[in-house]
Amino acid sequence: MFKMIVKLAYTSAFLRKSRTLLLIVMIAVSMSMMLSIQGLYDGMANNLIDKTKRSDSGDVSIYHQAYRLDKVLAHHIADAQTIQESLEQRPEITAVTRRMQLEGLSSTAKKSALSMVIGIDLAEEEKFGAFSEFLHEGEISFRKRGALIGLELAKKLKVRIGSKVVFSTQDHSGEINAIALKIRGIVQTTNIALDNRVIFMDRKRLNAFLGMNEAAATQIAIQSRSATLISDLTQTYPDLEVKSFLELYPILKMMQDMMIIFNGITFMIVMVVVFIGILGVMYVSILDRIREFGIMRGIGMPYPMIRLQIFLEAFIVGAFGYLVGAVLGAVSLAYLGHYGLDLSEFADGLQSFGYPTVMHAHIELTYFTSTFYAIMAASLLSVLLPLRKIKKLNPIEVIKADS
């Protein structure tokens, strides 16, 4: 009996081929568009998080207890090199780098701006976060008093490759001192806090300029996926401050949450459209076949069997729509993941907010599983109203009316 109902449901679902195919196309297009939008939004958020971790915080950062509240040289980690070497021996840690950072004033012959200089080791930064990928123009080099400058700061100071910039600040002894730097490259990390204010220079040279020990640093950044690392490091270094990425950048966590809400709203809108589309088609289909259902009721077929047939029809149409939509969505996400969405014409606006000009999509299996459940739910719920009409059906009156 069940096989007969399934066969009947499949035949009835494609009884009006053009109408059914139109509904399948509508479901597929809506689903593929939703998957593409969700992938792009998640890709944008993940891109910002990834580049922020690579250029600044890592997964975990270690500071002097007072440094983040009062960023002066007195609040540095004196034995940073020893701590770094110890951390590099831990198997759960993939990369470690230490940095010396301080604030001051960057000046050219015509312009000046509040900024900060960060002393780094290029070999460490390349291993830590593929630093060379941030290069926007010029070269990654500190040769001959060279330095790298953030893209937005370069715009403020109106400097180019080869320009001279003088950075003034207070050294370790409390004296105001200045150092001349030659711009070798312009970098774009898409981390607004850095791109707007940063100059990168050689860490050893900066420490010597400041009168600091070569082993000193203001930050030790760590790349690791260990869930227990923060608690372990807090116990190991009780006199230092250990912070996770999300503690250092709560705004990015908020942005992730906002993306989830936005994706949820988009998801609901698409599902409502799918629901209304299936409801309209199924309702018209049932009205067209009302005499058929009346005869089925008249010859003794129980209502639960008719209900099962209608549910199966909706399920079959929804399943076909999902399968086509999954293929279109997968192709779209694969394309956007590889080539991205080029928004170069909005480059200035996007860069000012820290977004890349090419948006690459992110792909997760959960996109497809959650969409499957939603489409199936929308398909099955859409037939509840038509089923009420069939349940109240008087077989004799229907047969008389259409005879």
mmCIF file of C-alpha atoms in Angstrom:
data_model
loop_
_atom_site.group_PDB
_atom_site.id
_atom_site.type_symbol
_atom_site.label_atom_id
_atom_site.label_comp_id
_atom_site.label_asym_id
_atom_site.label_seq_id
_atom_site.Cartn_x
_atom_site.Cartn_y
_atom_site.Cartn_z
ATOM 1 C CA MET A 1 0.000 0.000 0.000
ATOM 2 C CA PHE A 2 2.797 2.379 0.914
ATOM 3 C CA LYS A 3 4.582 1.765 -2.398
ATOM 4 C CA MET A 4 1.376 2.602 -4.234
ATOM 5 C CA ILE A 5 1.003 5.846 -2.257
ATOM 6 C CA VAL A 6 4.630 6.810 -3.038
ATOM 7 C CA LYS A 7 4.135 6.102 -6.743
ATOM 8 C CA LEU A 8 0.873 8.037 -6.750
ATOM 9 C CA ALA A 9 2.488 10.965 -4.935
ATOM 10 C CA TYR A 10 5.416 11.094 -7.399
ATOM 11 C CA THR A 11 3.053 10.961 -10.404
ATOM 12 C CA SER A 12 0.785 13.638 -8.933
ATOM 13 C CA ALA A 13 3.742 15.894 -8.052
ATOM 14 C CA PHE A 14 4.714 16.063 -11.735
ATOM 15 C CA LEU A 15 1.162 16.007 -13.100
ATOM 16 C CA ARG A 16 1.570 19.646 -14.133
ATOM 17 C CA LYS A 17 5.224 19.558 -15.167
ATOM 18 C CA SER A 18 5.609 23.256 -15.990
ATOM 19 C CA ARG A 19 4.142 24.345 -12.663
ATOM 20 C CA THR A 20 6.244 21.864 -10.663
ATOM 21 C CA LEU A 21 9.442 22.726 -12.528
ATOM 22 C CA LEU A 22 8.825 26.428 -11.945
ATOM 23 C CA LEU A 23 8.474 25.743 -8.211
ATOM 24 C CA ILE A 24 11.674 23.658 -8.173
ATOM 25 C CA VAL A 25 13.550 26.454 -9.945
ATOM 26 C CA MET A 26 12.185 29.003 -7.469
ATOM 27 C CA ILE A 27 13.337 26.908 -4.492
ATOM 28 C CA ALA A 28 16.739 26.236 -6.092
ATOM 29 C CA VAL A 29 17.448 29.865 -7.003
ATOM 30 C CA SER A 30 16.317 31.143 -3.593
ATOM 31 C CA MET A 31 18.445 28.536 -1.831
ATOM 32 C CA SER A 32 21.571 29.152 -3.922
ATOM 33 C CA MET A 33 21.298 32.921 -3.385
ATOM 34 C CA MET A 34 20.890 32.430 0.353
ATOM 35 C CA LEU A 35 23.906 30.098 0.514
ATOM 36 C CA SER A 36 26.012 32.581 -1.468
ATOM 37 C CA ILE A 37 25.074 35.509 0.780
ATOM 38 C CA GLN A 38 25.707 33.488 3.929
ATOM 39 C CA GLY A 39 29.061 32.270 2.598
ATOM 40 C CA LEU A 40 30.145 35.809 1.664
ATOM 41 C CA TYR A 41 29.195 37.290 5.032
ATOM 42 C CA ASP A 42 30.937 34.518 6.950
ATOM 43 C CA GLY A 43 33.935 34.774 4.633
ATOM 44 C CA MET A 44 34.165 38.515 5.257
ATOM 45 C CA ALA A 45 34.043 38.049 9.036
ATOM 46 C CA ASN A 46 36.533 35.171 8.977
ATOM 47 C CA ASN A 47 38.880 37.193 6.771
ATOM 48 C CA LEU A 48 38.929 40.079 9.241
ATOM 49 C CA ILE A 49 39.474 37.738 12.177
ATOM 50 C CA ASP A 50 42.215 35.808 10.402
ATOM 51 C CA LYS A 51 44.152 38.912 9.359
ATOM 52 C CA THR A 52 43.769 40.510 12.782
ATOM 53 C CA LYS A 53 45.186 37.397 14.424
ATOM 54 C CA ARG A 54 48.070 37.210 11.958
ATOM 55 C CA SER A 55 48.963 40.906 12.106
ATOM 56 C CA ASP A 56 48.432 41.558 15.803
ATOM 57 C CA SER A 57 46.955 39.402 18.543
ATOM 58 C CA GLY A 58 47.357 35.796 17.445
ATOM 59 C CA ASP A 59 45.049 33.397 19.287
ATOM 60 C CA VAL A 60 46.572 34.454 22.617
ATOM 61 C CA SER A 61 48.717 37.434 23.652
ATOM 62 C CA ILE A 62 50.859 38.031 26.736
ATOM 63 C CA TYR A 63 51.508 41.518 28.164
ATOM 64 C CA HIS A 64 52.851 43.170 31.289
ATOM 65 C CA GLN A 65 50.004 43.440 33.809
ATOM 66 C CA ALA A 66 49.756 47.230 33.406
ATOM 67 C CA TYR A 67 50.681 47.656 29.734
ATOM 68 C CA ARG A 68 47.246 47.711 28.120
ATOM 69 C CA LEU A 69 46.024 50.407 30.528
ATOM 70 C CA ASP A 70 49.188 52.508 30.406
ATOM 71 C CA LYS A 71 51.282 51.902 27.277
ATOM 72 C CA VAL A 72 54.654 53.154 28.454
ATOM 73 C CA LEU A 73 58.027 51.475 28.096
ATOM 74 C CA ALA A 74 58.267 50.852 31.821
ATOM 75 C CA HIS A 75 55.506 48.260 31.393
ATOM 76 C CA HIS A 76 57.423 45.830 29.229
ATOM 77 C CA ILE A 77 58.243 42.127 29.538
ATOM 78 C CA ALA A 78 61.920 42.064 30.465
ATOM 79 C CA ASP A 79 62.501 38.337 29.844
ATOM 80 C CA ALA A 80 60.334 38.089 26.705
ATOM 81 C CA GLN A 81 62.966 36.146 24.762
ATOM 82 C CA THR A 82 63.203 33.457 27.458
ATOM 83 C CA ILE A 83 59.408 33.151 27.583
ATOM 84 C CA GLN A 84 59.232 32.937 23.775
ATOM 85 C CA GLU A 85 61.815 30.153 23.665
ATOM 86 C CA SER A 86 59.910 28.264 26.357
ATOM 87 C CA LEU A 87 56.610 28.629 24.508
ATOM 88 C CA GLU A 88 58.114 27.401 21.238
ATOM 89 C CA GLN A 89 58.846 24.067 22.939
ATOM 90 C CA ARG A 90 55.160 23.407 23.635
ATOM 91 C CA PRO A 91 53.595 21.054 21.054
ATOM 92 C CA GLU A 92 50.159 22.746 21.100
ATOM 93 C CA ILE A 93 51.694 26.062 19.991
ATOM 94 C CA THR A 94 52.307 26.470 16.254
ATOM 95 C CA ALA A 95 54.028 29.873 16.205
ATOM 96 C CA VAL A 96 55.254 32.594 18.575
ATOM 97 C CA THR A 97 56.497 36.114 17.938
ATOM 98 C CA ARG A 98 57.465 38.987 20.204
ATOM 99 C CA ARG A 99 57.060 42.675 19.447
ATOM 100 C CA MET A 100 58.106 46.016 20.862
ATOM 101 C CA GLN A 101 55.438 48.678 20.476
ATOM 102 C CA LEU A 102 55.222 52.316 21.497
ATOM 103 C CA GLU A 103 53.352 55.443 20.480
ATOM 104 C CA GLY A 104 54.719 58.707 19.186
ATOM 105 C CA LEU A 105 54.608 61.198 16.327
ATOM 106 C CA SER A 106 55.438 60.476 12.687
ATOM 107 C CA SER A 107 56.469 63.456 10.583
ATOM 108 C CA THR A 108 57.462 64.328 7.046
ATOM 109 C CA ALA A 109 58.499 67.701 5.658
ATOM 110 C CA LYS A 110 54.840 68.709 5.254
ATOM 111 C CA LYS A 111 52.688 66.375 7.350
ATOM 112 C CA SER A 112 52.604 64.805 10.806
ATOM 113 C CA ALA A 113 50.321 62.311 12.562
ATOM 114 C CA LEU A 114 50.032 60.475 15.843
ATOM 115 C CA SER A 115 51.174 56.934 15.216
ATOM 116 C CA MET A 116 52.852 53.917 16.728
ATOM 117 C CA VAL A 117 55.945 52.010 15.783
ATOM 118 C CA ILE A 118 56.161 48.240 16.182
ATOM 119 C CA GLY A 119 59.490 46.494 16.225
ATOM 120 C CA ILE A 120 59.269 43.057 14.631
ATOM 121 C CA ASP A 121 61.461 40.293 13.304
ATOM 122 C CA LEU A 122 60.451 39.654 9.680
ATOM 123 C CA ALA A 123 61.400 35.955 9.762
ATOM 124 C CA GLU A 124 59.288 35.402 12.894
ATOM 125 C CA GLU A 125 56.336 37.354 11.471
ATOM 126 C CA GLU A 126 56.458 35.402 8.211
ATOM 127 C CA LYS A 127 56.221 32.127 10.114
ATOM 128 C CA PHE A 128 53.634 33.549 12.500
ATOM 129 C CA GLY A 129 51.219 35.075 9.989
ATOM 130 C CA ALA A 130 52.653 35.095 6.445
ATOM 131 C CA PHE A 131 53.479 38.785 6.848
ATOM 132 C CA SER A 132 54.522 39.186 3.208
ATOM 133 C CA GLU A 133 50.882 38.710 2.151
ATOM 134 C CA PHE A 134 50.086 42.115 3.668
ATOM 135 C CA LEU A 135 52.359 43.920 1.187
ATOM 136 C CA HIS A 136 50.416 46.502 -0.807
ATOM 137 C CA GLU A 137 53.303 48.239 -2.556
ATOM 138 C CA GLY A 138 57.093 48.145 -2.494
ATOM 139 C CA GLU A 139 59.030 45.377 -0.745
ATOM 140 C CA ILE A 140 59.161 43.644 2.629
ATOM 141 C CA SER A 141 62.561 44.839 3.802
ATOM 142 C CA PHE A 142 64.228 46.770 6.621
ATOM 143 C CA ARG A 143 67.527 47.329 4.792
ATOM 144 C CA LYS A 144 69.309 50.674 5.156
ATOM 145 C CA ARG A 145 67.085 52.099 7.931
ATOM 146 C CA GLY A 146 64.048 50.771 6.126
ATOM 147 C CA ALA A 147 60.505 50.612 7.520
ATOM 148 C CA LEU A 148 57.030 49.499 6.461
ATOM 149 C CA ILE A 149 54.038 51.803 6.857
ATOM 150 C CA GLY A 150 50.295 51.124 7.092
ATOM 151 C CA LEU A 151 48.264 52.069 4.029
ATOM 152 C CA GLU A 152 45.975 54.607 5.729
ATOM 153 C CA LEU A 153 48.868 56.259 7.608
ATOM 154 C CA ALA A 154 50.757 56.523 4.315
ATOM 155 C CA LYS A 155 47.758 58.363 2.873
ATOM 156 C CA LYS A 156 47.643 60.740 5.856
ATOM 157 C CA LEU A 157 51.342 61.552 5.608
ATOM 158 C CA LYS A 158 51.267 61.463 1.790
ATOM 159 C CA VAL A 159 54.348 59.269 1.645
ATOM 160 C CA ARG A 160 55.447 56.894 -1.090
ATOM 161 C CA ILE A 161 58.091 54.233 -1.482
ATOM 162 C CA GLY A 162 61.436 55.853 -0.744
ATOM 163 C CA SER A 163 59.974 58.707 1.338
ATOM 164 C CA LYS A 164 61.630 59.667 4.612
ATOM 165 C CA VAL A 165 59.642 59.653 7.846
ATOM 166 C CA VAL A 166 60.876 60.832 11.245
ATOM 167 C CA PHE A 167 59.392 59.091 14.279
ATOM 168 C CA SER A 168 59.645 60.928 17.615
ATOM 169 C CA THR A 169 58.936 59.377 20.995
ATOM 170 C CA GLN A 170 60.130 59.085 24.590
ATOM 171 C CA ASP A 171 62.909 56.548 25.035
ATOM 172 C CA HIS A 172 63.638 54.322 28.061
ATOM 173 C CA SER A 173 65.490 57.101 29.890
ATOM 174 C CA GLY A 174 62.562 59.515 29.511
ATOM 175 C CA GLU A 175 64.223 61.692 26.875
ATOM 176 C CA ILE A 176 62.429 62.722 23.686
ATOM 177 C CA ASN A 177 64.313 61.173 20.808
ATOM 178 C CA ALA A 178 63.767 60.750 17.083
ATOM 179 C CA ILE A 179 64.724 58.233 14.456
ATOM 180 C CA ALA A 180 64.732 58.648 10.663
ATOM 181 C CA LEU A 181 63.143 55.863 8.632
ATOM 182 C CA LYS A 182 62.993 55.238 4.896
ATOM 183 C CA ILE A 183 59.768 53.689 3.619
ATOM 184 C CA ARG A 184 60.510 50.424 1.812
ATOM 185 C CA GLY A 185 56.959 49.123 1.639
ATOM 186 C CA ILE A 186 53.312 49.952 2.273
ATOM 187 C CA VAL A 187 51.282 47.235 3.995
ATOM 188 C CA GLN A 188 47.559 46.663 4.318
ATOM 189 C CA THR A 189 46.544 44.282 7.089
ATOM 190 C CA THR A 190 42.814 45.255 6.986
ATOM 191 C CA ASN A 191 43.203 45.771 10.746
ATOM 192 C CA ILE A 192 42.051 49.395 11.058
ATOM 193 C CA ALA A 193 43.915 49.950 14.337
ATOM 194 C CA LEU A 194 47.171 49.122 12.556
ATOM 195 C CA ASP A 195 46.650 50.444 9.038
ATOM 196 C CA ASN A 196 45.668 53.891 10.349
ATOM 197 C CA ARG A 197 48.641 54.333 12.670
ATOM 198 C CA VAL A 198 51.422 51.776 12.302
ATOM 199 C CA ILE A 199 55.039 51.837 11.179
ATOM 200 C CA PHE A 200 56.898 48.519 11.312
ATOM 201 C CA MET A 201 60.663 48.497 11.779
ATOM 202 C CA ASP A 202 63.374 46.060 12.816
ATOM 203 C CA ARG A 203 62.930 45.023 16.452
ATOM 204 C CA LYS A 204 66.654 44.982 17.307
ATOM 205 C CA ARG A 205 67.136 48.447 15.875
ATOM 206 C CA LEU A 206 64.102 49.802 17.737
ATOM 207 C CA ASN A 207 65.230 48.316 21.064
ATOM 208 C CA ALA A 208 68.678 49.851 20.567
ATOM 209 C CA PHE A 209 67.108 53.239 19.737
ATOM 210 C CA LEU A 210 65.000 53.077 22.905
ATOM 211 C CA GLY A 211 67.893 51.944 25.081
ATOM 212 C CA MET A 212 66.136 48.642 25.820
ATOM 213 C CA ASN A 213 67.600 45.180 26.250
ATOM 214 C CA GLU A 214 67.363 43.113 23.059
ATOM 215 C CA ALA A 215 65.341 40.434 24.895
ATOM 216 C CA ALA A 216 62.627 42.917 25.986
ATOM 217 C CA ALA A 217 59.188 43.206 24.355
ATOM 218 C CA THR A 218 55.768 44.652 25.076
ATOM 219 C CA GLN A 219 53.824 41.747 23.532
ATOM 220 C CA ILE A 220 54.248 38.040 22.950
ATOM 221 C CA ALA A 221 51.718 36.742 20.413
ATOM 222 C CA ILE A 222 50.888 33.048 20.107
ATOM 223 C CA GLN A 223 49.170 30.932 17.451
ATOM 224 C CA SER A 224 47.450 27.883 18.964
ATOM 225 C CA ARG A 225 44.106 26.062 18.857
ATOM 226 C CA SER A 226 44.404 24.653 22.385
ATOM 227 C CA ALA A 227 41.298 25.340 24.484
ATOM 228 C CA THR A 228 43.252 25.119 27.736
ATOM 229 C CA LEU A 229 46.233 27.264 26.742
ATOM 230 C CA ILE A 230 45.012 30.485 28.379
ATOM 231 C CA SER A 231 44.412 28.873 31.764
ATOM 232 C CA ASP A 232 47.767 27.056 31.534
ATOM 233 C CA LEU A 233 49.670 30.254 30.696
ATOM 234 C CA THR A 234 47.839 32.237 33.392
ATOM 235 C CA GLN A 235 49.051 29.735 35.973
ATOM 236 C CA THR A 236 52.553 29.582 34.498
ATOM 237 C CA TYR A 237 52.996 33.377 34.322
ATOM 238 C CA PRO A 238 50.870 34.817 37.159
ATOM 239 C CA ASP A 239 52.704 38.177 36.998
ATOM 240 C CA LEU A 240 51.751 38.716 33.333
ATOM 241 C CA GLU A 241 48.426 39.358 31.613
ATOM 242 C CA VAL A 242 47.229 36.603 29.260
ATOM 243 C CA LYS A 243 44.409 37.544 26.885
ATOM 244 C CA SER A 244 42.537 35.651 24.175
ATOM 245 C CA PHE A 245 41.812 37.119 20.753
ATOM 246 C CA LEU A 246 38.133 37.744 21.578
ATOM 247 C CA GLU A 247 39.062 39.554 24.801
ATOM 248 C CA LEU A 248 41.352 41.857 22.857
ATOM 249 C CA TYR A 249 38.895 42.400 19.990
ATOM 250 C CA PRO A 250 35.342 42.142 21.390
ATOM 251 C CA ILE A 251 34.053 44.225 18.471
ATOM 252 C CA LEU A 252 34.902 41.380 16.073
ATOM 253 C CA LYS A 253 32.984 38.959 18.290
ATOM 254 C CA MET A 254 30.056 41.372 18.172
ATOM 255 C CA MET A 255 30.389 41.528 14.392
ATOM 256 C CA GLN A 256 30.284 37.715 14.222
ATOM 257 C CA ASP A 257 27.116 37.709 16.337
ATOM 258 C CA MET A 258 25.582 40.383 14.109
ATOM 259 C CA MET A 259 26.411 38.301 11.039
ATOM 260 C CA ILE A 260 24.657 35.305 12.600
ATOM 261 C CA ILE A 261 21.563 37.431 13.264
ATOM 262 C CA PHE A 262 21.643 38.914 9.757
ATOM 263 C CA ASN A 263 22.080 35.477 8.187
ATOM 264 C CA GLY A 264 19.187 34.227 10.309
ATOM 265 C CA ILE A 265 16.931 37.046 9.095
ATOM 266 C CA THR A 266 17.942 36.406 5.468
ATOM 267 C CA PHE A 267 17.342 32.705 6.023
ATOM 268 C CA MET A 268 13.838 33.328 7.400
ATOM 269 C CA ILE A 269 12.906 35.653 4.521
ATOM 270 C CA VAL A 270 13.971 33.076 1.929
ATOM 271 C CA MET A 271 12.128 30.295 3.754
ATOM 272 C CA VAL A 272 8.941 32.388 3.904
ATOM 273 C CA VAL A 273 9.199 32.943 0.134
ATOM 274 C CA VAL A 274 9.671 29.190 -0.369
ATOM 275 C CA PHE A 275 6.753 28.456 1.960
ATOM 276 C CA ILE A 276 4.416 30.829 0.125
ATOM 277 C CA GLY A 277 5.507 29.451 -3.248
ATOM 278 C CA ILE A 278 4.919 25.825 -2.289
ATOM 279 C CA LEU A 279 1.647 26.710 -0.535
ATOM 280 C CA GLY A 280 0.322 28.438 -3.641
ATOM 281 C CA VAL A 281 1.285 25.608 -5.984
ATOM 282 C CA MET A 282 0.039 22.832 -3.690
ATOM 283 C CA TYR A 283 -3.219 24.622 -2.961
ATOM 284 C CA VAL A 284 -3.956 25.154 -6.655
ATOM 285 C CA SER A 285 -2.913 21.576 -7.394
ATOM 286 C CA ILE A 286 -5.305 20.204 -4.774
ATOM 287 C CA LEU A 287 -8.151 22.408 -5.993
ATOM 288 C CA ASP A 288 -7.564 21.090 -9.520
ATOM 289 C CA ARG A 289 -7.790 17.511 -8.207
ATOM 290 C CA ILE A 290 -10.589 17.994 -5.694
ATOM 291 C CA ARG A 291 -12.868 15.549 -7.579
ATOM 292 C CA GLU A 292 -10.063 12.972 -7.541
ATOM 293 C CA PHE A 293 -9.787 13.231 -3.765
ATOM 294 C CA GLY A 294 -13.570 13.082 -3.450
ATOM 295 C CA ILE A 295 -13.654 9.812 -5.426
ATOM 296 C CA MET A 296 -10.777 8.424 -3.335
ATOM 297 C CA ARG A 297 -12.689 9.231 -0.171
ATOM 298 C CA GLY A 298 -15.874 7.813 -1.730
ATOM 299 C CA ILE A 299 -14.356 4.398 -2.549
ATOM 300 C CA GLY A 300 -13.114 4.060 1.019
ATOM 301 C CA MET A 301 -9.544 5.354 1.052
ATOM 302 C CA PRO A 302 -8.930 6.641 4.582
ATOM 303 C CA TYR A 303 -8.004 10.247 5.126
ATOM 304 C CA PRO A 304 -4.575 9.381 6.693
ATOM 305 C CA MET A 305 -3.528 7.765 3.384
ATOM 306 C CA ILE A 306 -4.586 10.820 1.398
ATOM 307 C CA ARG A 307 -2.740 12.999 3.916
ATOM 308 C CA LEU A 308 0.372 10.848 3.500
ATOM 309 C CA GLN A 309 0.170 11.222 -0.279
ATOM 310 C CA ILE A 310 -0.077 15.023 -0.043
ATOM 311 C CA PHE A 311 2.858 15.170 2.377
ATOM 312 C CA LEU A 312 4.917 12.976 0.053
ATOM 313 C CA GLU A 313 4.093 15.215 -2.904
ATOM 314 C CA ALA A 314 5.318 18.262 -0.986
ATOM 315 C CA PHE A 315 8.397 16.358 0.189
ATOM 316 C CA ILE A 316 9.274 15.250 -3.347
ATOM 317 C CA VAL A 317 8.960 18.754 -4.766
ATOM 318 C CA GLY A 318 10.948 20.211 -1.856
ATOM 319 C CA ALA A 319 13.631 17.508 -2.186
ATOM 320 C CA PHE A 320 14.076 18.138 -5.914
ATOM 321 C CA GLY A 321 14.254 21.886 -5.274
ATOM 322 C CA TYR A 322 16.815 21.323 -2.522
ATOM 323 C CA LEU A 323 18.996 19.042 -4.663
ATOM 324 C CA VAL A 324 19.097 21.511 -7.548
ATOM 325 C CA GLY A 325 19.654 24.398 -5.119
ATOM 326 C CA ALA A 326 22.452 22.497 -3.340
ATOM 327 C CA VAL A 327 24.265 21.958 -6.629
ATOM 328 C CA LEU A 328 23.841 25.610 -7.687
ATOM 329 C CA GLY A 329 24.817 26.800 -4.202
ATOM 330 C CA ALA A 330 27.901 24.577 -4.060
ATOM 331 C CA VAL A 331 29.055 25.802 -7.483
ATOM 332 C CA SER A 332 28.425 29.429 -6.493
ATOM 333 C CA LEU A 333 30.256 29.059 -3.164
ATOM 334 C CA ALA A 334 33.173 27.271 -4.830
ATOM 335 C CA TYR A 335 33.479 30.078 -7.380
ATOM 336 C CA LEU A 336 33.204 32.834 -4.758
ATOM 337 C CA GLY A 337 35.582 30.969 -2.473
ATOM 338 C CA HIS A 338 38.244 30.726 -5.186
ATOM 339 C CA TYR A 339 37.800 33.920 -7.204
ATOM 340 C CA GLY A 340 35.853 36.060 -4.725
ATOM 341 C CA LEU A 341 33.512 38.970 -5.361
ATOM 342 C CA ASP A 342 35.471 41.920 -6.742
ATOM 343 C CA LEU A 343 34.335 45.220 -5.183
ATOM 344 C CA SER A 344 37.315 47.297 -6.317
ATOM 345 C CA GLU A 345 35.094 50.208 -7.326
ATOM 346 C CA PHE A 346 34.250 50.632 -3.613
ATOM 347 C CA ALA A 347 37.876 50.150 -2.536
ATOM 348 C CA ASP A 348 38.287 53.434 -0.621
ATOM 349 C CA GLY A 349 35.158 52.928 1.451
ATOM 350 C CA LEU A 350 35.853 49.269 2.160
ATOM 351 C CA GLN A 351 39.489 49.841 3.119
ATOM 352 C CA SER A 352 38.546 52.617 5.531
ATOM 353 C CA PHE A 353 36.435 50.065 7.428
ATOM 354 C CA GLY A 354 39.081 47.361 7.236
ATOM 355 C CA TYR A 355 37.422 45.227 4.557
ATOM 356 C CA PRO A 356 39.267 43.717 1.591
ATOM 357 C CA THR A 357 38.225 44.751 -1.910
ATOM 358 C CA VAL A 358 37.755 41.114 -2.957
ATOM 359 C CA MET A 359 35.300 39.187 -0.782
ATOM 360 C CA HIS A 360 35.895 35.446 -0.647
ATOM 361 C CA ALA A 361 33.118 33.109 0.456
ATOM 362 C CA HIS A 362 33.400 30.638 3.315
ATOM 363 C CA ILE A 363 31.925 27.135 2.917
ATOM 364 C CA GLU A 364 30.547 24.944 5.686
ATOM 365 C CA LEU A 365 28.527 21.732 5.613
ATOM 366 C CA THR A 366 26.070 23.230 8.112
ATOM 367 C CA TYR A 367 24.877 25.644 5.399
ATOM 368 C CA PHE A 368 23.442 22.686 3.493
ATOM 369 C CA THR A 369 22.110 20.675 6.439
ATOM 370 C CA SER A 370 20.256 23.606 8.013
ATOM 371 C CA THR A 371 18.848 24.595 4.617
ATOM 372 C CA PHE A 372 17.658 21.022 4.009
ATOM 373 C CA TYR A 373 15.711 20.958 7.274
ATOM 374 C CA ALA A 374 14.263 24.410 6.598
ATOM 375 C CA ILE A 375 13.096 23.594 3.059
ATOM 376 C CA MET A 376 11.594 20.278 4.154
ATOM 377 C CA ALA A 377 9.800 22.009 7.036
ATOM 378 C CA ALA A 378 8.511 24.745 4.711
ATOM 379 C CA SER A 379 7.355 22.123 2.190
ATOM 380 C CA LEU A 380 5.467 20.031 4.739
ATOM 381 C CA LEU A 381 3.939 23.004 6.560
ATOM 382 C CA SER A 382 2.689 24.465 3.289
ATOM 383 C CA VAL A 383 0.198 21.616 2.775
ATOM 384 C CA LEU A 384 -1.531 21.944 6.152
ATOM 385 C CA LEU A 385 -4.100 24.429 4.809
ATOM 386 C CA PRO A 386 -4.972 22.342 1.712
ATOM 387 C CA LEU A 387 -5.252 19.239 3.927
ATOM 388 C CA ARG A 388 -7.887 20.945 6.053
ATOM 389 C CA LYS A 389 -9.978 21.427 2.925
ATOM 390 C CA ILE A 390 -9.640 17.748 1.995
ATOM 391 C CA LYS A 391 -10.532 16.633 5.520
ATOM 392 C CA LYS A 392 -13.769 18.614 5.405
ATOM 393 C CA LEU A 393 -14.533 17.283 1.946
ATOM 394 C CA ASN A 394 -17.993 15.774 1.320
ATOM 395 C CA PRO A 395 -17.320 13.133 -1.410
ATOM 396 C CA ILE A 396 -20.921 12.905 -2.683
ATOM 397 C CA GLU A 397 -21.346 16.659 -3.069
ATOM 398 C CA VAL A 398 -18.014 16.954 -4.914
ATOM 399 C CA ILE A 399 -18.816 14.105 -7.323
ATOM 400 C CA LYS A 400 -22.295 15.535 -8.007
ATOM 401 C CA ALA A 401 -20.948 19.020 -8.529
ATOM 402 C CA ASP A 402 -18.353 17.925 -11.095
ATOM 403 C CA SER A 403 -20.432 15.289 -12.884
#
